[in-house]
mmCIF file of C-alpha atoms in Angstrom:
data_model
loop_
_atom_site.group_PDB
_atom_site.id
_atom_site.type_symbol
_atom_site.label_atom_id
_atom_site.label_comp_id
_atom_site.label_asym_id
_atom_site.label_seq_id
_atom_site.Cartn_x
_atom_site.Cartn_y
_atom_site.Cartn_z
ATOM 1 C CA MET A 1 57.274 15.408 238.577
ATOM 2 C CA THR A 2 60.241 13.569 238.611
ATOM 3 C CA GLY A 3 60.851 13.502 234.881
ATOM 4 C CA GLU A 4 64.241 14.546 233.474
ATOM 5 C CA PRO A 5 64.198 18.552 232.347
ATOM 6 C CA ALA A 6 63.464 19.043 228.703
ATOM 7 C CA GLY A 7 66.715 20.445 228.161
ATOM 8 C CA GLY A 8 68.282 16.872 228.974
ATOM 9 C CA THR A 9 65.953 15.409 226.608
ATOM 10 C CA LEU A 10 66.824 17.627 223.680
ATOM 11 C CA SER A 11 70.537 17.722 224.499
ATOM 12 C CA ARG A 12 70.562 13.465 223.681
ATOM 13 C CA ALA A 13 68.526 14.129 220.411
ATOM 14 C CA LEU A 14 70.898 16.564 219.156
ATOM 15 C CA VAL A 15 73.658 13.911 220.211
ATOM 16 C CA VAL A 16 72.258 11.271 218.390
ATOM 17 C CA LEU A 17 71.700 13.667 215.518
ATOM 18 C CA ARG A 18 75.545 14.044 215.507
ATOM 19 C CA SER A 19 76.298 11.145 213.555
ATOM 20 C CA PRO A 20 76.460 11.392 209.779
ATOM 21 C CA TRP A 21 74.852 8.403 209.297
ATOM 22 C CA VAL A 22 71.479 9.965 211.259
ATOM 23 C CA ARG A 23 72.032 12.974 209.430
ATOM 24 C CA TRP A 24 72.135 11.549 206.090
ATOM 25 C CA GLY A 25 69.239 9.488 207.033
ATOM 26 C CA PHE A 26 66.810 12.324 208.229
ATOM 27 C CA LEU A 27 67.649 14.474 205.030
ATOM 28 C CA VAL A 28 66.811 11.611 202.603
ATOM 29 C CA LEU A 29 63.442 11.122 204.714
ATOM 30 C CA ALA A 30 62.895 14.755 204.729
ATOM 31 C CA LEU A 31 63.551 15.054 201.159
ATOM 32 C CA GLY A 32 61.374 11.694 200.189
ATOM 33 C CA LEU A 33 58.574 13.396 202.022
ATOM 34 C CA ALA A 34 58.679 16.849 200.282
ATOM 35 C CA VAL A 35 58.951 15.297 196.949
ATOM 36 C CA TYR A 36 56.021 12.400 197.543
ATOM 37 C CA ALA A 37 54.253 15.730 198.818
ATOM 38 C CA VAL A 38 54.533 16.892 195.127
ATOM 39 C CA VAL A 39 54.144 13.435 193.618
ATOM 40 C CA ALA A 40 50.859 12.457 195.165
ATOM 41 C CA ALA A 41 49.450 15.538 193.722
ATOM 42 C CA GLY A 42 50.188 14.763 189.827
ATOM 43 C CA ASP A 43 46.789 14.279 189.224
ATOM 44 C CA ASP A 44 45.370 17.305 190.562
ATOM 45 C CA LEU A 45 48.211 19.091 188.790
ATOM 46 C CA ALA A 46 47.501 17.806 185.530
ATOM 47 C CA ARG A 47 43.996 19.316 185.809
ATOM 48 C CA ALA A 48 45.549 22.509 187.106
ATOM 49 C CA ALA A 49 47.761 22.516 183.548
ATOM 50 C CA ALA A 50 44.717 22.093 181.914
ATOM 51 C CA ALA A 51 42.907 25.117 183.726
ATOM 52 C CA LEU A 52 45.638 27.072 184.030
ATOM 53 C CA SER A 53 47.811 28.800 181.546
ATOM 54 C CA TRP A 54 51.795 27.832 181.943
ATOM 55 C CA GLN A 55 52.383 31.541 181.657
ATOM 56 C CA ARG A 56 50.302 31.749 185.041
ATOM 57 C CA LEU A 57 51.815 28.916 186.445
ATOM 58 C CA VAL A 58 55.232 30.195 186.078
ATOM 59 C CA VAL A 59 54.466 33.586 187.779
ATOM 60 C CA ALA A 60 53.017 31.875 190.334
ATOM 61 C CA LEU A 61 56.069 29.791 190.866
ATOM 62 C CA VAL A 62 58.288 32.990 191.074
ATOM 63 C CA LEU A 63 55.894 34.590 193.468
ATOM 64 C CA SER A 64 56.360 31.646 195.446
ATOM 65 C CA LEU A 65 60.577 31.310 195.262
ATOM 66 C CA ALA A 66 60.196 34.986 196.336
ATOM 67 C CA PHE A 67 58.153 34.357 199.357
ATOM 68 C CA VAL A 68 60.492 31.789 200.741
ATOM 69 C CA LEU A 69 63.483 33.736 199.930
ATOM 70 C CA CYS A 70 61.969 36.671 202.002
ATOM 71 C CA THR A 71 61.458 33.880 204.750
ATOM 72 C CA PHE A 72 64.773 33.364 204.382
ATOM 73 C CA ALA A 73 65.983 37.099 204.817
ATOM 74 C CA SER A 74 63.685 37.099 207.817
ATOM 75 C CA TRP A 75 65.771 34.339 209.433
ATOM 76 C CA ARG A 76 68.741 35.815 208.387
ATOM 77 C CA VAL A 77 68.385 39.151 210.097
ATOM 78 C CA VAL A 78 67.418 37.706 213.465
ATOM 79 C CA LEU A 79 70.574 35.458 213.208
ATOM 80 C CA ALA A 80 72.960 38.604 213.047
ATOM 81 C CA ASP A 81 70.711 40.466 215.504
ATOM 82 C CA LEU A 82 71.819 37.554 217.950
ATOM 83 C CA GLY A 83 75.269 38.254 217.446
ATOM 84 C CA ALA A 84 75.919 35.493 214.418
ATOM 85 C CA PRO A 85 76.287 37.350 211.266
ATOM 86 C CA THR A 86 76.993 34.430 208.554
ATOM 87 C CA ARG A 87 77.895 34.800 205.110
ATOM 88 C CA LEU A 88 75.382 34.341 202.241
ATOM 89 C CA ARG A 89 76.285 30.894 201.361
ATOM 90 C CA VAL A 90 76.451 29.494 204.919
ATOM 91 C CA ALA A 91 73.053 31.049 205.562
ATOM 92 C CA LEU A 92 71.371 29.505 202.373
ATOM 93 C CA ARG A 93 72.709 26.050 203.373
ATOM 94 C CA VAL A 94 71.901 26.209 206.887
ATOM 95 C CA PHE A 95 68.270 27.421 206.178
ATOM 96 C CA GLY A 96 67.549 25.708 202.981
ATOM 97 C CA LEU A 97 68.483 22.156 203.741
ATOM 98 C CA SER A 98 66.998 22.652 207.362
ATOM 99 C CA GLN A 99 63.567 23.644 205.742
ATOM 100 C CA LEU A 100 63.148 20.157 204.561
ATOM 101 C CA GLY A 101 62.298 19.309 208.107
ATOM 102 C CA LYS A 102 58.990 21.161 207.697
ATOM 103 C CA TYR A 103 57.559 18.170 205.726
ATOM 104 C CA VAL A 104 58.537 15.494 208.636
ATOM 105 C CA PRO A 105 55.618 15.138 210.789
ATOM 106 C CA GLY A 106 56.077 16.947 214.502
ATOM 107 C CA GLY A 107 56.771 20.343 213.932
ATOM 108 C CA VAL A 108 60.295 21.020 215.378
ATOM 109 C CA TRP A 109 62.488 19.070 212.974
ATOM 110 C CA ASN A 110 63.252 22.118 211.078
ATOM 111 C CA VAL A 111 64.619 23.624 214.279
ATOM 112 C CA VAL A 112 66.588 20.603 215.204
ATOM 113 C CA ALA A 113 68.232 20.201 211.719
ATOM 114 C CA ALA A 114 69.176 24.302 211.580
ATOM 115 C CA ALA A 115 70.510 23.851 214.881
ATOM 116 C CA GLU A 116 72.960 21.036 213.824
ATOM 117 C CA LEU A 117 73.909 22.562 210.199
ATOM 118 C CA GLY A 118 74.523 25.499 212.144
ATOM 119 C CA ALA A 119 76.880 23.911 214.608
ATOM 120 C CA ASP A 120 78.730 22.989 211.611
ATOM 121 C CA HIS A 121 79.796 26.415 210.796
ATOM 122 C CA GLY A 122 80.748 27.491 214.458
ATOM 123 C CA ILE A 123 77.328 28.983 215.014
ATOM 124 C CA ALA A 124 75.901 28.037 218.446
ATOM 125 C CA ARG A 125 73.188 25.668 218.605
ATOM 126 C CA ARG A 126 71.275 27.644 221.336
ATOM 127 C CA THR A 127 71.605 30.416 218.535
ATOM 128 C CA SER A 128 70.354 28.592 215.793
ATOM 129 C CA VAL A 129 67.573 27.462 218.078
ATOM 130 C CA THR A 130 66.426 30.582 218.950
ATOM 131 C CA THR A 131 66.998 32.090 215.720
ATOM 132 C CA THR A 132 64.404 29.915 214.157
ATOM 133 C CA ALA A 133 62.294 29.905 216.776
ATOM 134 C CA VAL A 134 62.033 33.727 216.869
ATOM 135 C CA ALA A 135 61.714 33.601 212.819
ATOM 136 C CA THR A 136 58.903 31.495 213.203
ATOM 137 C CA LEU A 137 56.975 33.733 215.981
ATOM 138 C CA VAL A 138 57.607 37.226 213.498
ATOM 139 C CA GLY A 139 56.191 35.295 210.873
ATOM 140 C CA VAL A 140 53.258 33.867 212.779
ATOM 141 C CA VAL A 141 52.566 37.654 214.455
ATOM 142 C CA SER A 142 53.086 39.649 211.252
ATOM 143 C CA GLY A 143 50.756 36.716 209.388
ATOM 144 C CA ALA A 144 48.087 37.305 211.580
ATOM 145 C CA VAL A 145 48.314 41.170 211.234
ATOM 146 C CA VAL A 146 48.702 40.701 207.668
ATOM 147 C CA GLY A 147 45.306 38.223 207.618
ATOM 148 C CA LEU A 148 43.029 41.143 208.905
ATOM 149 C CA VAL A 149 42.992 42.279 205.110
ATOM 150 C CA ALA A 150 40.821 39.115 204.439
ATOM 151 C CA LEU A 151 38.397 39.530 207.486
ATOM 152 C CA PRO A 152 35.810 42.135 206.321
ATOM 153 C CA PHE A 153 35.659 40.596 202.974
ATOM 154 C CA VAL A 154 34.939 37.233 204.200
ATOM 155 C CA ALA A 155 31.452 35.955 203.623
ATOM 156 C CA THR A 156 29.499 36.069 207.020
ATOM 157 C CA GLY A 157 29.363 33.105 208.895
ATOM 158 C CA ALA A 158 32.236 31.403 206.663
ATOM 159 C CA LEU A 159 34.585 31.389 209.524
ATOM 160 C CA GLY A 160 31.662 30.480 212.665
ATOM 161 C CA SER A 161 33.142 30.905 215.722
ATOM 162 C CA ALA A 162 36.869 31.274 214.874
ATOM 163 C CA GLY A 163 35.982 34.826 213.791
ATOM 164 C CA PRO A 164 36.525 36.458 216.908
ATOM 165 C CA VAL A 165 39.510 34.565 217.708
ATOM 166 C CA LEU A 166 40.940 35.387 214.209
ATOM 167 C CA TRP A 167 40.351 39.203 215.342
ATOM 168 C CA ALA A 168 42.243 39.099 218.231
ATOM 169 C CA LEU A 169 45.507 37.079 216.724
ATOM 170 C CA PRO A 170 47.245 40.684 215.923
ATOM 171 C CA ALA A 171 47.152 41.551 219.815
ATOM 172 C CA VAL A 172 49.914 39.053 220.059
ATOM 173 C CA ALA A 173 51.906 41.270 218.376
ATOM 174 C CA VAL A 174 52.928 42.580 221.720
ATOM 175 C CA VAL A 175 55.792 39.882 221.970
ATOM 176 C CA LEU A 176 57.757 41.087 219.243
ATOM 177 C CA ALA A 177 58.585 44.167 221.264
ATOM 178 C CA PRO A 178 62.048 43.348 222.406
ATOM 179 C CA PRO A 179 61.791 44.017 226.043
ATOM 180 C CA VAL A 180 59.257 41.312 225.958
ATOM 181 C CA LEU A 181 60.875 38.776 223.401
ATOM 182 C CA ASN A 182 64.169 38.988 225.425
ATOM 183 C CA ARG A 183 62.314 37.953 228.532
ATOM 184 C CA LEU A 184 60.695 35.222 227.235
ATOM 185 C CA VAL A 185 63.780 33.779 225.490
ATOM 186 C CA ALA A 186 65.780 34.148 228.599
ATOM 187 C CA TRP A 187 63.138 32.088 230.489
ATOM 188 C CA ALA A 188 63.039 29.598 227.766
ATOM 189 C CA LEU A 189 66.872 29.083 227.734
ATOM 190 C CA ARG A 190 66.562 28.633 231.914
ATOM 191 C CA VAL A 191 63.957 26.282 231.216
ATOM 192 C CA ALA A 192 66.197 23.949 228.626
ATOM 193 C CA ARG A 193 69.509 24.507 230.779
ATOM 194 C CA ARG A 194 71.002 26.470 228.378
ATOM 195 C CA PRO A 195 73.291 29.313 228.567
ATOM 196 C CA PRO A 196 71.942 32.807 227.924
ATOM 197 C CA LEU A 197 72.291 34.437 224.783
ATOM 198 C CA GLU A 198 75.663 36.493 223.792
ATOM 199 C CA ARG A 199 73.483 39.470 222.928
ATOM 200 C CA PRO A 200 69.754 40.271 223.347
ATOM 201 C CA LEU A 201 67.439 41.234 220.353
ATOM 202 C CA GLY A 202 67.192 44.675 218.963
ATOM 203 C CA TRP A 203 64.402 47.089 217.800
ATOM 204 C CA ARG A 204 66.188 47.510 214.442
ATOM 205 C CA GLY A 205 66.990 43.806 213.708
ATOM 206 C CA LEU A 206 63.426 42.644 214.810
ATOM 207 C CA GLY A 207 61.801 45.600 212.691
ATOM 208 C CA ALA A 208 63.837 44.587 209.773
ATOM 209 C CA ALA A 209 62.728 40.973 210.262
ATOM 210 C CA THR A 210 58.899 41.938 210.377
ATOM 211 C CA LEU A 211 59.614 44.031 207.138
ATOM 212 C CA TRP A 212 60.823 41.026 205.276
ATOM 213 C CA SER A 213 58.421 38.739 206.500
ATOM 214 C CA VAL A 214 55.103 41.095 205.644
ATOM 215 C CA ALA A 215 56.900 41.460 202.134
ATOM 216 C CA GLY A 216 56.543 37.635 202.088
ATOM 217 C CA TRP A 217 53.281 37.136 203.066
ATOM 218 C CA LEU A 218 52.066 40.097 200.246
ATOM 219 C CA LEU A 219 54.158 37.628 198.027
ATOM 220 C CA ALA A 220 52.483 34.618 199.131
ATOM 221 C CA GLY A 221 49.044 36.030 198.926
ATOM 222 C CA ALA A 222 49.573 37.349 195.079
ATOM 223 C CA GLN A 223 50.709 33.992 194.363
ATOM 224 C CA VAL A 224 47.085 32.579 195.512
ATOM 225 C CA TRP A 225 45.805 35.567 193.659
ATOM 226 C CA VAL A 226 47.290 34.736 190.451
ATOM 227 C CA LEU A 227 46.230 31.201 190.715
ATOM 228 C CA ALA A 228 42.321 32.202 192.104
ATOM 229 C CA VAL A 229 42.212 34.734 189.023
ATOM 230 C CA GLY A 230 43.308 31.973 186.608
ATOM 231 C CA LEU A 231 40.261 29.837 187.853
ATOM 232 C CA GLY A 232 37.705 32.121 187.347
ATOM 233 C CA MET A 233 37.585 34.752 190.465
ATOM 234 C CA SER A 234 37.315 38.162 189.850
ATOM 235 C CA ALA A 235 40.292 40.384 189.458
ATOM 236 C CA ASP A 236 39.189 42.960 192.005
ATOM 237 C CA ALA A 237 40.479 44.914 195.462
ATOM 238 C CA ARG A 238 38.049 42.233 197.347
ATOM 239 C CA GLY A 239 39.707 39.176 195.394
ATOM 240 C CA ALA A 240 43.153 40.488 195.927
ATOM 241 C CA ALA A 241 42.338 40.975 199.922
ATOM 242 C CA LEU A 242 41.174 37.670 200.421
ATOM 243 C CA ALA A 243 43.997 36.050 198.658
ATOM 244 C CA VAL A 244 46.972 37.812 200.675
ATOM 245 C CA GLY A 245 45.055 37.780 203.950
ATOM 246 C CA GLY A 246 43.242 34.482 203.651
ATOM 247 C CA TYR A 247 46.620 33.062 202.651
ATOM 248 C CA ALA A 248 48.406 34.711 205.611
ATOM 249 C CA LEU A 249 45.884 33.537 208.220
ATOM 250 C CA ALA A 250 45.614 29.887 206.585
ATOM 251 C CA TRP A 251 49.750 29.541 207.224
ATOM 252 C CA VAL A 252 49.044 30.994 211.063
ATOM 253 C CA VAL A 253 46.569 28.537 212.085
ATOM 254 C CA GLY A 254 48.603 25.554 209.715
ATOM 255 C CA PHE A 255 51.563 26.312 211.939
ATOM 256 C CA LEU A 256 49.542 25.827 215.070
ATOM 257 C CA VAL A 257 48.513 22.441 213.938
ATOM 258 C CA VAL A 258 51.833 20.705 214.741
ATOM 259 C CA VAL A 259 50.755 17.007 214.555
ATOM 260 C CA VAL A 260 50.501 17.090 210.620
ATOM 261 C CA PRO A 261 53.715 18.030 208.224
ATOM 262 C CA ALA A 262 53.831 21.600 207.181
ATOM 263 C CA GLY A 263 50.060 22.365 208.547
ATOM 264 C CA ALA A 264 48.357 19.704 205.700
ATOM 265 C CA GLY A 265 44.891 19.929 206.068
ATOM 266 C CA ALA A 266 44.630 23.015 208.109
ATOM 267 C CA ARG A 267 45.494 25.912 206.012
ATOM 268 C CA GLU A 268 43.161 23.932 203.314
ATOM 269 C CA LEU A 269 39.820 24.322 205.463
ATOM 270 C CA VAL A 270 40.940 27.796 206.376
ATOM 271 C CA LEU A 271 41.222 28.760 202.764
ATOM 272 C CA LEU A 272 38.450 27.472 202.025
ATOM 273 C CA ALA A 273 36.245 29.544 204.422
ATOM 274 C CA VAL A 274 37.752 33.007 203.339
ATOM 275 C CA LEU A 275 37.834 31.778 199.558
ATOM 276 C CA ALA A 276 34.151 30.792 200.135
ATOM 277 C CA GLY A 277 31.670 32.349 197.430
ATOM 278 C CA THR A 278 34.451 33.488 195.221
ATOM 279 C CA LEU A 279 35.024 30.610 193.298
ATOM 280 C CA PRO A 280 33.194 27.026 193.249
ATOM 281 C CA HIS A 281 34.174 24.746 195.976
ATOM 282 C CA ALA A 282 36.523 22.373 193.519
ATOM 283 C CA ALA A 283 38.612 25.284 192.386
ATOM 284 C CA VAL A 284 39.074 26.514 195.470
ATOM 285 C CA LEU A 285 40.458 22.480 196.510
ATOM 286 C CA LEU A 286 42.686 22.597 193.227
ATOM 287 C CA LEU A 287 44.118 26.151 194.108
ATOM 288 C CA VAL A 288 44.793 25.353 197.703
ATOM 289 C CA LEU A 289 46.572 22.411 196.175
ATOM 290 C CA VAL A 290 48.609 23.765 193.473
ATOM 291 C CA SER A 291 49.586 26.608 195.685
ATOM 292 C CA ARG A 292 51.266 24.232 198.240
ATOM 293 C CA VAL A 293 53.033 21.841 195.648
ATOM 294 C CA LEU A 294 54.377 25.456 194.328
ATOM 295 C CA VAL A 295 55.739 26.659 197.580
ATOM 296 C CA THR A 296 57.196 22.893 198.277
ATOM 297 C CA LEU A 297 58.846 23.490 194.748
ATOM 298 C CA ALA A 298 60.313 26.497 196.232
ATOM 299 C CA ASP A 299 61.582 25.041 199.144
ATOM 300 C CA LEU A 300 63.300 22.475 197.307
ATOM 301 C CA ALA A 301 64.957 24.736 195.020
ATOM 302 C CA LEU A 302 66.336 26.388 198.104
ATOM 303 C CA ALA A 303 67.237 23.331 199.563
ATOM 304 C CA GLY A 304 69.047 22.347 196.288
ATOM 305 C CA LEU A 305 71.066 25.309 196.070
ATOM 306 C CA GLY A 306 72.199 25.164 199.747
ATOM 307 C CA ALA A 307 73.266 21.949 199.253
ATOM 308 C CA LEU A 308 75.316 22.904 196.452
ATOM 309 C CA VAL A 309 77.208 26.176 197.841
ATOM 310 C CA ARG A 310 80.654 25.528 199.421
ATOM 311 C CA ASP A 311 81.546 27.173 202.846
ATOM 312 C CA GLY A 312 85.149 27.322 201.713
ATOM 313 C CA GLY A 313 86.001 28.268 205.268
ATOM 314 C CA GLY A 314 86.240 25.306 207.362
ATOM 315 C CA GLY A 315 83.325 25.955 209.021
ATOM 316 C CA ARG A 316 83.635 22.322 210.423
ATOM 317 C CA GLN A 317 86.499 22.937 212.194
ATOM 318 C CA ALA A 318 84.700 25.554 214.607
ATOM 319 C CA ARG A 319 82.185 22.631 215.454
ATOM 320 C CA SER A 320 83.314 21.634 218.691
ATOM 321 C CA ASP A 321 82.607 25.537 219.800
ATOM 322 C CA ALA A 322 79.094 25.401 218.471
ATOM 323 C CA ARG A 323 77.231 24.497 222.042
#
């Protein structure tokens, strides 16, 4: 083929996004789409408010915030392991604001946003991109493993032909071994014609990132379980396993569907299949929508916190060195 290298296309995209006007426009678009996702669900949220106590909704929201914070902690551990330890306020700003990019169709805008926001504070773009990619991979693999908790309890035939595939997903955990992952990262940087990383990933950093990710899945599953019990699901071990494992599996599948913002639709279908028989169909639909809205609110809260914090260290002066 005679097309230009992917690295050249990405480089030009990053140059365009360095314009203050383009960046503000992107932020407004991403924020608008995230807010729209909440507002558009107004009628369903009203039904949820009627079916669920406000105390239960508050607990579910707190669990959503804890889930997002665990995701942030996993990302920050990877960033430090790659040789870019960052102050908490800077990390909050970069991660919190970049996560709004998940709500823009395409599946890559949070990565691009993290690269540019990180560059504002002297973090090399290749390091930011690699950090987001590795943290996402950790989330996908740990989510696939946690998802195994649900599979033994899923109603027979509910997952159809996808069942064997889901059972095999945890096998990809081998890519989290530093010798394997470092080779994959080095290959990707060569293909993109970017300089190699300053230092490779280690066992300790990846182990800590994985633990934070697993903790996040458990909290997210607890959020689903709290909502499901409020809608009539039995508060037993089977229900808890379906909630925890089902949410993790749904997120993994939603991640693989990159043509819609934040996996919209795909995750709902997986949760519908996993929770089949535990709740009426309409209740499951309401559950997955309320769960999504609560996580969106948590993302917005973290983005708001990131927008409010100040670096105080003149991070923008180092921007020219963040290549």
